Coordinates of C-alpha atoms and ligand atoms in Angstrom, one line a residue:
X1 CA -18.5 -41.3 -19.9
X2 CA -15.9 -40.4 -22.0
X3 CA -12.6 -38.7 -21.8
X4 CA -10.1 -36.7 -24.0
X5 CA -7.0 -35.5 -22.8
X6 CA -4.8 -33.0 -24.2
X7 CA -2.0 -30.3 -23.1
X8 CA -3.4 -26.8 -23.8
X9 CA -7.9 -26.6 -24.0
X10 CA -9.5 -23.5 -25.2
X11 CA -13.3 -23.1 -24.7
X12 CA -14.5 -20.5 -27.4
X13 CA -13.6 -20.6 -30.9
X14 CA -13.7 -16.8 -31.8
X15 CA -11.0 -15.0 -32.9
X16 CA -9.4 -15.3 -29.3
X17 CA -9.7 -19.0 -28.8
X18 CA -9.1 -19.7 -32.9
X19 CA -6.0 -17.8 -33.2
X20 CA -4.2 -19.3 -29.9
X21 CA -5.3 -22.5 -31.2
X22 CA -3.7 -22.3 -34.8
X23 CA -0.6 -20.3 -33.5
X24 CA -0.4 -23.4 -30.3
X25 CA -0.4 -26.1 -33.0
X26 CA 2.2 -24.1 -34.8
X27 CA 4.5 -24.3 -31.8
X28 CA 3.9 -28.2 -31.4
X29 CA 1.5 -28.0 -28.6
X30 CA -1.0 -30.4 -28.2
X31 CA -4.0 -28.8 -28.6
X32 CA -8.4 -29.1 -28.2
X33 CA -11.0 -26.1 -28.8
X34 CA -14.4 -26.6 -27.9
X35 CA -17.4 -24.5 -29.0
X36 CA -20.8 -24.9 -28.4
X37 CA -21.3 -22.4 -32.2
X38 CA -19.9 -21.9 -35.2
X39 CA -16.5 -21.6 -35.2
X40 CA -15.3 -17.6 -35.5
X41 CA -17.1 -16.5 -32.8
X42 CA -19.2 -13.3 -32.2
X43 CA -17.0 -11.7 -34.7
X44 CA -17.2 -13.8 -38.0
X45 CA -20.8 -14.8 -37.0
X46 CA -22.5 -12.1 -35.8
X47 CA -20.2 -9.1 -35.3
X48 CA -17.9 -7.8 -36.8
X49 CA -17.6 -9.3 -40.1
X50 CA -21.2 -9.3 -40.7
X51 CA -22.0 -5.7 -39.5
X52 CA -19.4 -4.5 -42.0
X53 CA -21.0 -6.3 -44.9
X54 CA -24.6 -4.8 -44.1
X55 CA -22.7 -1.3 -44.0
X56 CA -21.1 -2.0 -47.6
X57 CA -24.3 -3.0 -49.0
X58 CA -26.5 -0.2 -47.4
X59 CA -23.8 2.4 -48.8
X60 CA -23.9 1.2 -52.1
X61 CA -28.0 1.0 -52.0
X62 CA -27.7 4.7 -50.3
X63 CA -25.1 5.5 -53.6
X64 CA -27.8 4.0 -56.4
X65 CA -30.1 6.2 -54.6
X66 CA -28.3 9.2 -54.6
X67 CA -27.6 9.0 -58.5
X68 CA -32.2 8.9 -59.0
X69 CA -31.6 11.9 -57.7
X70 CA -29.7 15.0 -59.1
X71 CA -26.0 13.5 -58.6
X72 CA -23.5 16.0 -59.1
X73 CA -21.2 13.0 -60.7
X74 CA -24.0 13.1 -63.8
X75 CA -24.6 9.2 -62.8
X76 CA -28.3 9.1 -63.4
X77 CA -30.1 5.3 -62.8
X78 CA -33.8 4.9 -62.0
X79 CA -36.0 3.9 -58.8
X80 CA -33.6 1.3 -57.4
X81 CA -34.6 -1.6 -55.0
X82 CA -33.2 -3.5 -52.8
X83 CA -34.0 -7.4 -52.3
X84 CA -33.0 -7.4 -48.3
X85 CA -33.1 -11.5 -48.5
X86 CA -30.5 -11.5 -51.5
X87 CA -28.1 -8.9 -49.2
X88 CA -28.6 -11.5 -46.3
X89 CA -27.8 -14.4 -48.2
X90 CA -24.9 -12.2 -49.7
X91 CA -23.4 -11.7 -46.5
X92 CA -24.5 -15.2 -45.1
X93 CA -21.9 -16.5 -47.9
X94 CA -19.2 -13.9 -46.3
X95 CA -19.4 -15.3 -42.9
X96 CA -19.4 -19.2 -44.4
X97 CA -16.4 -18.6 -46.5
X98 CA -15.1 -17.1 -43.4
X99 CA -15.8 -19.8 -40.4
X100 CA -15.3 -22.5 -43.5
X101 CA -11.4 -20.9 -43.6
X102 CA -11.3 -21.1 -39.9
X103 CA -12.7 -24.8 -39.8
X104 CA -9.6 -25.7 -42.7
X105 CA -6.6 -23.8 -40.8
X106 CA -7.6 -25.4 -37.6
X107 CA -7.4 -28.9 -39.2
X108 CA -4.6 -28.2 -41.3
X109 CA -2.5 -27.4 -37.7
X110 CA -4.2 -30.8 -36.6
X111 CA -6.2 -28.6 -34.2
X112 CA -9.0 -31.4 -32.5
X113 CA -12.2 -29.6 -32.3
X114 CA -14.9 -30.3 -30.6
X115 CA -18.9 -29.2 -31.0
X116 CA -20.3 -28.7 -27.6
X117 CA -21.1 -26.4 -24.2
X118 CA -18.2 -26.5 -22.1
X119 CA -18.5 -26.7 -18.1
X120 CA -15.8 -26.4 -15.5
X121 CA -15.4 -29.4 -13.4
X122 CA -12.3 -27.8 -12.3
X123 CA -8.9 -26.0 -13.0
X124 CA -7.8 -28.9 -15.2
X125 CA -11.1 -30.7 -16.5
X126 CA -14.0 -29.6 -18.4
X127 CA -17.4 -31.4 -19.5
X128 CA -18.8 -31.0 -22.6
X129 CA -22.2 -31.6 -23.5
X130 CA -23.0 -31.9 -27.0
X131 CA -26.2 -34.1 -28.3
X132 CA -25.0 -37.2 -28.2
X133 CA -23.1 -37.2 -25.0
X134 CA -20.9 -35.9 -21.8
X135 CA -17.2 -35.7 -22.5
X136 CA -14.9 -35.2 -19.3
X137 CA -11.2 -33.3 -21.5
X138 CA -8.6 -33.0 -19.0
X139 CA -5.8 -30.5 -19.5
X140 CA -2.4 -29.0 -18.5
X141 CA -3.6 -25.5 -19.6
X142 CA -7.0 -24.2 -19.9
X143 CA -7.8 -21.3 -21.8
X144 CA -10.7 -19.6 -21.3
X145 CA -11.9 -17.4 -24.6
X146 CA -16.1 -17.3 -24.2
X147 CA -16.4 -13.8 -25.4
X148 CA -19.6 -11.6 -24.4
X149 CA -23.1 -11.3 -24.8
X150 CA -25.2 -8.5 -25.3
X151 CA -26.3 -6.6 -22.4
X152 CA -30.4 -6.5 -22.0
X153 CA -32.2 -3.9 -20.4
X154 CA -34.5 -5.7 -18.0
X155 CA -37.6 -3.9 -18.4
X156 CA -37.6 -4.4 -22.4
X157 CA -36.0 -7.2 -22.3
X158 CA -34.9 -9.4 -25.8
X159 CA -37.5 -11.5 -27.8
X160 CA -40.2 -9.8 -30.3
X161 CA -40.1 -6.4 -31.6
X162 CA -36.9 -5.9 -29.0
X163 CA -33.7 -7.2 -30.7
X164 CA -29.9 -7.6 -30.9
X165 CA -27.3 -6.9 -33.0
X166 CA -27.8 -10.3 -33.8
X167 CA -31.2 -10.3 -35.2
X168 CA -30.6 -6.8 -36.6
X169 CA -27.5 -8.3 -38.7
X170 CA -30.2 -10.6 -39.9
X171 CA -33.3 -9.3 -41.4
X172 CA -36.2 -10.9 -43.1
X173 CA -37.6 -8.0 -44.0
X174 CA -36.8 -4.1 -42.9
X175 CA -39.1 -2.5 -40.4
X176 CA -40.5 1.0 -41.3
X177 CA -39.3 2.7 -38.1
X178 CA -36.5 1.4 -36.1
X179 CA -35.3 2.6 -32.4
X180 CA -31.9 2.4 -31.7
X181 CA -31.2 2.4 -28.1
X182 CA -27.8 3.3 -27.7
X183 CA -25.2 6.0 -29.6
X184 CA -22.4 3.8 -29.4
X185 CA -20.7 1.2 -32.2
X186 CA -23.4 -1.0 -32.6
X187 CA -26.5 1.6 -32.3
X188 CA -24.4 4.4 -34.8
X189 CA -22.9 1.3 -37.1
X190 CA -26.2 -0.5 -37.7
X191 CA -28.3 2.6 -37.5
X192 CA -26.5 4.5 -40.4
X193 CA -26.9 1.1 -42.3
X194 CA -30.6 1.2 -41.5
X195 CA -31.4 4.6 -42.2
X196 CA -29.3 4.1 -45.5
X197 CA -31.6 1.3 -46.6
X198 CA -34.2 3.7 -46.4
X199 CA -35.7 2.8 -42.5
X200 CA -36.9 5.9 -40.3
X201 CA -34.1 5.6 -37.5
X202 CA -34.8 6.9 -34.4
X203 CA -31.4 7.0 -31.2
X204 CA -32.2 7.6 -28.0
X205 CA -29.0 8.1 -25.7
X206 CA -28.7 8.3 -22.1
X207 CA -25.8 10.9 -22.3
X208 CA -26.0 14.0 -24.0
X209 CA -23.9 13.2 -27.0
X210 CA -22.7 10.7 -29.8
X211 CA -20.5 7.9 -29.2
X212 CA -19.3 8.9 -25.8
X213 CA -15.7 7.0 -25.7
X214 CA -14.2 9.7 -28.4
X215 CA -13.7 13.3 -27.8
X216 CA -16.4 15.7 -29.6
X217 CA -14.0 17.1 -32.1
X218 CA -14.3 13.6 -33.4
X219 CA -17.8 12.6 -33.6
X220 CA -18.7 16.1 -34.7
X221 CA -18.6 15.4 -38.4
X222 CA -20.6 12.0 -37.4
X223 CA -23.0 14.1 -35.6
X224 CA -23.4 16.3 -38.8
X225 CA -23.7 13.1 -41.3
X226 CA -26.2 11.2 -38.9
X227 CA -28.5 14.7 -39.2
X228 CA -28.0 14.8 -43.0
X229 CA -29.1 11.1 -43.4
X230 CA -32.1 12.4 -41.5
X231 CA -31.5 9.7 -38.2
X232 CA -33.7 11.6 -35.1
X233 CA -31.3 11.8 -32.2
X234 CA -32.5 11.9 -28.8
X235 CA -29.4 12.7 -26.3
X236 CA -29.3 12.9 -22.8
X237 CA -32.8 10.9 -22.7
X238 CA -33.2 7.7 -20.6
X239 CA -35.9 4.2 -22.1
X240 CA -38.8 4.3 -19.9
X241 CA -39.9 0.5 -21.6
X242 CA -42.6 -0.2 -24.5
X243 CA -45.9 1.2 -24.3
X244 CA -48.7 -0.5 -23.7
X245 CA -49.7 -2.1 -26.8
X246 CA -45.8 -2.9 -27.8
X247 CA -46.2 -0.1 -30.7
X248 CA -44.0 2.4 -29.2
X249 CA -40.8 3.3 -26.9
X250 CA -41.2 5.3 -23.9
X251 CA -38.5 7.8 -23.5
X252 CA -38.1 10.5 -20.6
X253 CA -36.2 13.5 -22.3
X254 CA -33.8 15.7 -20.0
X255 CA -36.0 18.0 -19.0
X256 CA -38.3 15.8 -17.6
X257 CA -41.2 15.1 -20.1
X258 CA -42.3 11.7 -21.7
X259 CA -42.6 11.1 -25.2
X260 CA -43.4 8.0 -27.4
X261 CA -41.2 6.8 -30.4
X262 CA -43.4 4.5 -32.4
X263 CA -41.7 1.8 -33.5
X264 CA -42.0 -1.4 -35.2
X265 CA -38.2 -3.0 -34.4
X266 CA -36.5 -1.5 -31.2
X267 CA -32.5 -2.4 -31.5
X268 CA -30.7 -2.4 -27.8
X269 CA -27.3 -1.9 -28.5
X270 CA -26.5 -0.7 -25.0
X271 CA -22.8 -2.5 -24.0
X272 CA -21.6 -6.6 -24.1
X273 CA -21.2 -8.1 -20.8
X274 CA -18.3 -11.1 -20.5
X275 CA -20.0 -14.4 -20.7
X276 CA -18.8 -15.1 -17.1
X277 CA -21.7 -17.2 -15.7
X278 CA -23.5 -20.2 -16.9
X279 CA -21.0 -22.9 -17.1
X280 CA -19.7 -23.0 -13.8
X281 CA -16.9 -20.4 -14.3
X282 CA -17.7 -19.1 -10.5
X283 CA -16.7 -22.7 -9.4
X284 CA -13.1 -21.7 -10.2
X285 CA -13.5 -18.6 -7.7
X286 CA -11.0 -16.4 -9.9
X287 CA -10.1 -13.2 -9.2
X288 CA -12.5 -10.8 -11.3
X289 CA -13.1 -6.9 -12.2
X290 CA -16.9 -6.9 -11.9
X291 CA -17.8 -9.5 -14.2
X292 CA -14.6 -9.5 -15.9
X293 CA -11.9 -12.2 -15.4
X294 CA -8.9 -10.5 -13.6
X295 CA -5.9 -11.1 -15.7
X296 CA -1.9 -9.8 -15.4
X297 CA 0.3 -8.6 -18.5
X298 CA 0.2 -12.4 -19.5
X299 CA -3.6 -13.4 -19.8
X300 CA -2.9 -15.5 -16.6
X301 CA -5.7 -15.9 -14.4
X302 CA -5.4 -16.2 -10.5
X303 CA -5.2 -19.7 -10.6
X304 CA -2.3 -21.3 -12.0
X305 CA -3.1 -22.9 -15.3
X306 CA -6.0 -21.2 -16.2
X307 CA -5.9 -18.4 -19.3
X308 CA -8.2 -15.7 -19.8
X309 CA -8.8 -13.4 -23.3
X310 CA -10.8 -11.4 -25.5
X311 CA -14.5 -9.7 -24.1
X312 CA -14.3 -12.3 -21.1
X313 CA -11.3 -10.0 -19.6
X314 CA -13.4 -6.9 -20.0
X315 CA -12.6 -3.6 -22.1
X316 CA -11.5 -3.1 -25.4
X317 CA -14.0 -5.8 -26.5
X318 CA -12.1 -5.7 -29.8
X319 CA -11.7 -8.3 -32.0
X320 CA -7.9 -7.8 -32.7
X321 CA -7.0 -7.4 -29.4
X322 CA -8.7 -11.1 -28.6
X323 CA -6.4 -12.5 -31.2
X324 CA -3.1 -10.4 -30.7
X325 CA -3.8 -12.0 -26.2
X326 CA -4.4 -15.7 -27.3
X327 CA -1.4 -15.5 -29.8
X328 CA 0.9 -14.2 -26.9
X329 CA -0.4 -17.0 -24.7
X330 CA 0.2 -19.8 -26.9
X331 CA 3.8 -18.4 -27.0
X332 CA 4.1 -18.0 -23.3
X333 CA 3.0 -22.0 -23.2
X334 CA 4.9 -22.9 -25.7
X335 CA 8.4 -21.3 -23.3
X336 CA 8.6 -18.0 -24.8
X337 CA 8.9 -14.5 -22.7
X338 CA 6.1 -12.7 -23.3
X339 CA 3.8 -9.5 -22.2
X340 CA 1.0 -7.8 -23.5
X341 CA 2.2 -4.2 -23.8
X342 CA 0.8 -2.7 -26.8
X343 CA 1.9 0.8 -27.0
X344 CA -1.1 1.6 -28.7
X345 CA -4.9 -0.5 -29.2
X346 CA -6.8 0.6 -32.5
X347 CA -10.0 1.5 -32.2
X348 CA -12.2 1.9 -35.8
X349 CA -16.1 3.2 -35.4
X350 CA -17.5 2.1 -38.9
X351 CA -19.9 4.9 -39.0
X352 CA -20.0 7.0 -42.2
X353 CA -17.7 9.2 -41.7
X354 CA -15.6 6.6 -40.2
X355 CA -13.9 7.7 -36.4
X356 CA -10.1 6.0 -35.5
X357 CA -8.3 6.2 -32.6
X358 CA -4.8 4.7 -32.0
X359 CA -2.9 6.0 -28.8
X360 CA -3.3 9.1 -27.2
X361 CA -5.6 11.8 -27.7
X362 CA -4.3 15.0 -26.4
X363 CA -6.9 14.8 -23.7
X364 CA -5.3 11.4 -22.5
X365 CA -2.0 13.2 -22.8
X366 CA -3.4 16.1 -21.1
X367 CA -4.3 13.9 -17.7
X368 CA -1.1 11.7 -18.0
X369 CA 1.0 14.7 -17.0
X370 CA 2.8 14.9 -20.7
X371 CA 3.5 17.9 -22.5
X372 CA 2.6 17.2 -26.2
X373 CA 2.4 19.2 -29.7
X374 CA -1.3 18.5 -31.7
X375 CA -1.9 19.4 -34.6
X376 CA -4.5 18.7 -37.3
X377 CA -4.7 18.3 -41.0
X378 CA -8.6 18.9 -42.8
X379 CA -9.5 16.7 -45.8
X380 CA -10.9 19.7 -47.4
X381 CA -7.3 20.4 -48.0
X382 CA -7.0 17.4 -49.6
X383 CA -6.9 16.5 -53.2
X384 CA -8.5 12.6 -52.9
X385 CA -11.2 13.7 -50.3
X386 CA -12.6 15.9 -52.7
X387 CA -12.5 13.1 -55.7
X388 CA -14.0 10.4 -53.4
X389 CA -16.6 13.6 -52.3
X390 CA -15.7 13.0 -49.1
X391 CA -13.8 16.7 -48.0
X392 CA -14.9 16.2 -44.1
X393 CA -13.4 15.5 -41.2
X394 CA -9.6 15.2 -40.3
X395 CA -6.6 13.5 -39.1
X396 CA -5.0 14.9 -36.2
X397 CA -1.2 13.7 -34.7
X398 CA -0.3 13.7 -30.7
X399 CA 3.5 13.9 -30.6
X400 CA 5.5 14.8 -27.4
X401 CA 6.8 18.4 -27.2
X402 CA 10.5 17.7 -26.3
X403 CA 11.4 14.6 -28.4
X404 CA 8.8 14.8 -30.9
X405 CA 7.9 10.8 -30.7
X406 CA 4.5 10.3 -31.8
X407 CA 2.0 9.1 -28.9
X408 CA -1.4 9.5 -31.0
X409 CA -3.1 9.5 -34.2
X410 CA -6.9 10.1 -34.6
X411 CA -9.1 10.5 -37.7
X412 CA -12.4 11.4 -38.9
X413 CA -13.3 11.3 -42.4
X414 CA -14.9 8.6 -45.3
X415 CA -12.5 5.3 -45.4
X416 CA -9.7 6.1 -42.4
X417 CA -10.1 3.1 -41.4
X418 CA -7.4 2.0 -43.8
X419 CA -5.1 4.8 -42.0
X420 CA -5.2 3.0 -38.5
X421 CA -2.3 0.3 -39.6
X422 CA -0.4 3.4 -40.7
X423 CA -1.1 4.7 -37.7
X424 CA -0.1 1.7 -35.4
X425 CA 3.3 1.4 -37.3
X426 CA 4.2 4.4 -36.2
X427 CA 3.8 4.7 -32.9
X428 CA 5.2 1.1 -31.8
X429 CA 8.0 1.8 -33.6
X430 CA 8.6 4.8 -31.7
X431 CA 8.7 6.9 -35.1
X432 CA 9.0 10.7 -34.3
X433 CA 6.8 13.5 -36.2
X434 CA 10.0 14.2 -38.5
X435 CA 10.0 10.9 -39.8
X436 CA 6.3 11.1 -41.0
X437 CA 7.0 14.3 -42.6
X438 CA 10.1 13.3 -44.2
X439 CA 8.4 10.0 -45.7
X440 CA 7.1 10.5 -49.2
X441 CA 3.3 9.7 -49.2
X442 CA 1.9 9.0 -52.6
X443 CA 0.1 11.3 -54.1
X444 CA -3.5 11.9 -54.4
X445 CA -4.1 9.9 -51.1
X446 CA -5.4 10.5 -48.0
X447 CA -2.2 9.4 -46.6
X448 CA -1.2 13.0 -47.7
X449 CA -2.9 14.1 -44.7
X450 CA -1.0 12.5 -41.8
X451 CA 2.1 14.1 -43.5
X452 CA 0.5 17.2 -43.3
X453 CA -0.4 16.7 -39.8
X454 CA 3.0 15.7 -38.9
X455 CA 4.3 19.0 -41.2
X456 CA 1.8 21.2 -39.0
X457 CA 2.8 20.0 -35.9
X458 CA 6.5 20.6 -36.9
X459 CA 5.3 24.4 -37.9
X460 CA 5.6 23.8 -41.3
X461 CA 2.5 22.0 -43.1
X462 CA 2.4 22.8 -47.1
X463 CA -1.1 22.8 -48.6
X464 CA -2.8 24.6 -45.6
Ligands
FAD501 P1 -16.2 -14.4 -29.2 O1 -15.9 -13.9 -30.6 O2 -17.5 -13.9 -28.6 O3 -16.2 -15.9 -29.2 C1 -16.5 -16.7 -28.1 C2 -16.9 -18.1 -28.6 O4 -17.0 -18.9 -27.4 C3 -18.2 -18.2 -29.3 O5 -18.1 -18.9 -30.5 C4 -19.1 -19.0 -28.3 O6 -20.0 -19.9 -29.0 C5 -18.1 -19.8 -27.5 N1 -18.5 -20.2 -26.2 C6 -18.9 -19.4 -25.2 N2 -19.1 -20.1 -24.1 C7 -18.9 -21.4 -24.4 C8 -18.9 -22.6 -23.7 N3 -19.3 -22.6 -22.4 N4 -18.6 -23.7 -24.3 C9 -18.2 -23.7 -25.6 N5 -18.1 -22.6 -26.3 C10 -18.4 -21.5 -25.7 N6 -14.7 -5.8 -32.8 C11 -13.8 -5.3 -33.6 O7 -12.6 -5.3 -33.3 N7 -14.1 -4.6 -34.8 C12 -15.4 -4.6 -35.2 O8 -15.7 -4.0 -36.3 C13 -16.4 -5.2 -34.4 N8 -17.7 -5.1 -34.7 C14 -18.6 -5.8 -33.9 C15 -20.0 -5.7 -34.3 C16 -20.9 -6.3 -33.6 C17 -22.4 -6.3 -34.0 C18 -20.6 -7.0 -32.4 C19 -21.6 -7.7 -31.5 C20 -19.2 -7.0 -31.9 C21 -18.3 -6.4 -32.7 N9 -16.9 -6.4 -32.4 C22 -16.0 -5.8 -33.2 C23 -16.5 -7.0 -31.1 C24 -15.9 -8.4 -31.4 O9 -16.8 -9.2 -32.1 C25 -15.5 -9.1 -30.1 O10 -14.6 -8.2 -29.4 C26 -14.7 -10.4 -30.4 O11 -15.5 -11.3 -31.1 C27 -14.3 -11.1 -29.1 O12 -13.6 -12.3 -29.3 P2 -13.6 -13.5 -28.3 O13 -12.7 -14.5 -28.9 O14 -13.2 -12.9 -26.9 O15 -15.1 -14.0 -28.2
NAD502 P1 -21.1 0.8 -26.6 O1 -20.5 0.8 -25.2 O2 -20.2 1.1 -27.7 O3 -22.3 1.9 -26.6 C1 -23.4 1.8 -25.7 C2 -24.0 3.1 -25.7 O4 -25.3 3.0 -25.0 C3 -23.3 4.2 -24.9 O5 -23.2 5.4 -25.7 C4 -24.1 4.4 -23.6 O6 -24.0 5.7 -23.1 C5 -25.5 4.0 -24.1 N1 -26.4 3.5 -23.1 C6 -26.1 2.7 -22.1 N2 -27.3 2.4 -21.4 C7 -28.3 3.1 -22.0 C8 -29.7 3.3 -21.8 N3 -30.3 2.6 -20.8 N4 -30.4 4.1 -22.6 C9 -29.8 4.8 -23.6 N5 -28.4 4.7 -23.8 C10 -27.7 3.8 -23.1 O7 -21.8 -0.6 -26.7 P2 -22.4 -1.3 -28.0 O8 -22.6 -0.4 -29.1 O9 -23.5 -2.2 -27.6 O10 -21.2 -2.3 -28.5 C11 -20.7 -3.2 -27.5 C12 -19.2 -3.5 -27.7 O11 -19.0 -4.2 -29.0 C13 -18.4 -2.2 -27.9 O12 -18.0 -1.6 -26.7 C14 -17.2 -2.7 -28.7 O13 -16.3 -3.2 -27.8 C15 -17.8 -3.8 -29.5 N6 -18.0 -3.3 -30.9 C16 -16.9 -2.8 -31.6 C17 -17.1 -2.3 -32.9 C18 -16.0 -1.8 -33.7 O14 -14.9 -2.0 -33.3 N7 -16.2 -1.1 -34.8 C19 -18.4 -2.4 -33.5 C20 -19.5 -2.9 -32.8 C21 -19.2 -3.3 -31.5

């Protein structure tokens, strides 16, 4: 048998495990990561990165199709096409150029990585098992960054006409008529991408609206895109299972009744679960939150030694919060006094219109007991929307009624996503609604409308 031994061990080599590894080495710690994948994780591989090429590439198919049609821009091309292997092999190249960087900065911080399935022996030692052999690492610190997995609904469970994000990232060819089970990110996301490459999307959700983790005023203008696109919701409806030849879904609507979706691909997007079972994790008997790993402000675990981060510690399964906890703990190895007390965690739904969040909603204020000032700014107001022909949706402010410091930001509306690092600025630096208002924003942007959210908020917006 074998052994390596080294000062600080990561298992996973996603964004959580990658970026404690590289920022580790930069601090002079000895340092191994072990994956059984491709380096990058979920989120280079299959995730993020991936997801958000497909959108790009059914948007701009969606756009060429628009202009066959009677475009109000006077672009006018004919019958376009779409060669769904050439997208795949498109985005294929993304994610290699991706996990290829990845592969590079680990090496150039003199990161050893090592291809295999890591097992717990116990809080210091791991086995990994790659095809050639068993090697037994022992460690000072273990890190434990295994991300999620998708969550399977065991009467239609994964494997033929029943599929993952993961197969959906990856077609061969497009089905005709795709169920989405699910009205979160994954089912909204990929479903809008779908239905923009011309499928007949179909969403069955088991509560009685659109992405249920933001507040309605938010997802309206989703709602209201998703029914233009011509995507069949079904809310408030629960999966019954296939039907008996495989051809259809089962669905029992609110009031009772069954109906059948036909179907020839049925995408479950319905949650991740932390990838908390399978190589001995329970041997460490950890404290845990369900199936999550129970961690404190510092990623530590209930065992002395032993890290958690990213999806395996549970909600926001968000890629940057993965990498902003395994950079904190490499700095907490390396002797540094660190916490992880972000005053604020971004969240981006890639839908078309795009949804951010960043810090309180004035709901969330609301039920923390904080008198706040809200006040939003349309994009039909705004000079840019209309030249991108994007004039819905909003950006609305959260700001605290006696000092004025900014708690919240939230948008709605065609790129915002670009707004959230605005956003995020603001509110860890503690900036107050005057100093929005008072910053020049340039002009035509949509930037333009957080200073007019501030303005409003203040009493005093200018172009509404
Ligand atoms: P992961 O990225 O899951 O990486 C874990 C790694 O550990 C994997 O490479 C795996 O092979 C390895 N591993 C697991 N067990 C072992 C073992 N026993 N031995 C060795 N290796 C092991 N988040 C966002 O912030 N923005 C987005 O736009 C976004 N889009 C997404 C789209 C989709 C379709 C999906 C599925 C997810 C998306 N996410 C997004 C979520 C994001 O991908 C995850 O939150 C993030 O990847 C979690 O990082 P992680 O480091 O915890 O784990
Ligand atoms: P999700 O939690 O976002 O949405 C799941 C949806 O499925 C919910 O609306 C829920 O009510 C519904 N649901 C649950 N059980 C159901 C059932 N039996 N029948 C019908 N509906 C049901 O989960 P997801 O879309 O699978 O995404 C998983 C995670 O991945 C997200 O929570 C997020 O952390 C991450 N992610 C993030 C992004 C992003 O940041 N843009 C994109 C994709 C995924």
């Amino acid at each position: 048998m074998k052994t390596h031994k080294t000062t600080l061990l990561i298992i996973g080599g996603g964004p959580g495990g990658y970026v404690a590894a590289i920022r580790a080495a930069q601090l002079g710690i000895q340092t191994t990561l072990v994956d059984g994948a491709e380096l990058g994780g979920t989120c280079l591989n299959i995730g993020c990165i991936p997801s958000k090429a497909l959108i790009h590439a059914a948007d701009e198919f969606a756009k060429a199709q628009e202009y066959a049609g009677a475009s109000a821009l006077g672009i006018r091309v004919q019958s376009p096409q779409i060669d769904i292997g050439t997208t795949v092999k498109w985005k294929d190249g993304i994610v290699a150029k991706l996990t290829g960087g990845v592969g590079a900065l680990l090496k150039k911080h003199q990161v050893t990585v090592i291809k295999g399935w890591a097992s717990i022996v116990d809080g210091k030692t791991v086995a990994v098992t790659s095809a050639a052999d068993t090697l037994h690492i022992s460690c000072a610190h273990l890190l434990l960054a295994p991300g999620s997995l998708p969550v399977e609904l065991p009467f239609m469970p994964f494997g033929g006409r029943v599929i993952s994000s993961t197969e959906a990232l990856s077609p061969a060819s497009l089905p005709e008529k795709l169920v989405v089970v699910g009205a979160g990110y994954i089912g909204l996301e990929l479903g809008t991408a779908y239905r923009k490459l011309g499928v007949a999307v179909s969403v069955v959700e088991a509560v009685d609206r659109i992405l249920p983790a933001y507040d309605i005023e938010l997802t309206r203008p989703v709602a209201a895109a998703l029914k233009r696109l011509g995507v069949a919701l079904h809310l408030g409806c629960s999966v019954q299972g296939l039907n008996a030849d495989g051809t259809a879904v089962r669905i029992r609507n609110s009031d009772g009744t069954d109906r059948e979706l036909a179907a020839d691909q049925v995408l479950v997007a319905v949650g991740r679960r932390p990838r908390s079972s399978g190589w001995a994790l329970e041997s460490l008997q950890l404290d845990m939150d369900g199936r999550c790993v129970r961690i404190d402000d510092q990623c530590r675990t209930s065992m002395s030694g032993v890290w958690a981060i990213g999806d395996l510690t549970g909600e926001p399964m968000l890629a940057h919060r993965a990498m902003a906890q395994g950079e904190m703990v490499a700095e907490i190895i390396s002797g540094k006094r660190r916490h992880f007390q972000p005053q604020a965690m971004p969240a981006v739904c890639f839908t078309d219109p795009e949804v951010v969040v960043v810090g309180k909603t004035p709901a969330d204020a609301q039920s923390a007991g904080l008198d706040v000032v809200s006040a939003s700014f349309p994009f039909a107001a705004n000079g840019r929307a209309m030249t991108i022909e994007s004039a819905d949706g909003f950006v609305r402010v959260v700001a605290r009624r006696d000092t004025h410091q900014i708690l919240g930001w939230q948008a709605v509306g065609r790129g915002v996503s670009e707004l959230s690092a605005a956003f995020g600025q603001s509110i860890e630096m503690g900036a107050v609604l005057e100093d929005i208002a008072a910053t020049i924003h340039a002009h035509p942007t949509l930037g333009e409308a957080v200073q007019e959210a501030a303005l409003r908020a203040l009493g005093h917006a200018l172009h509404i």
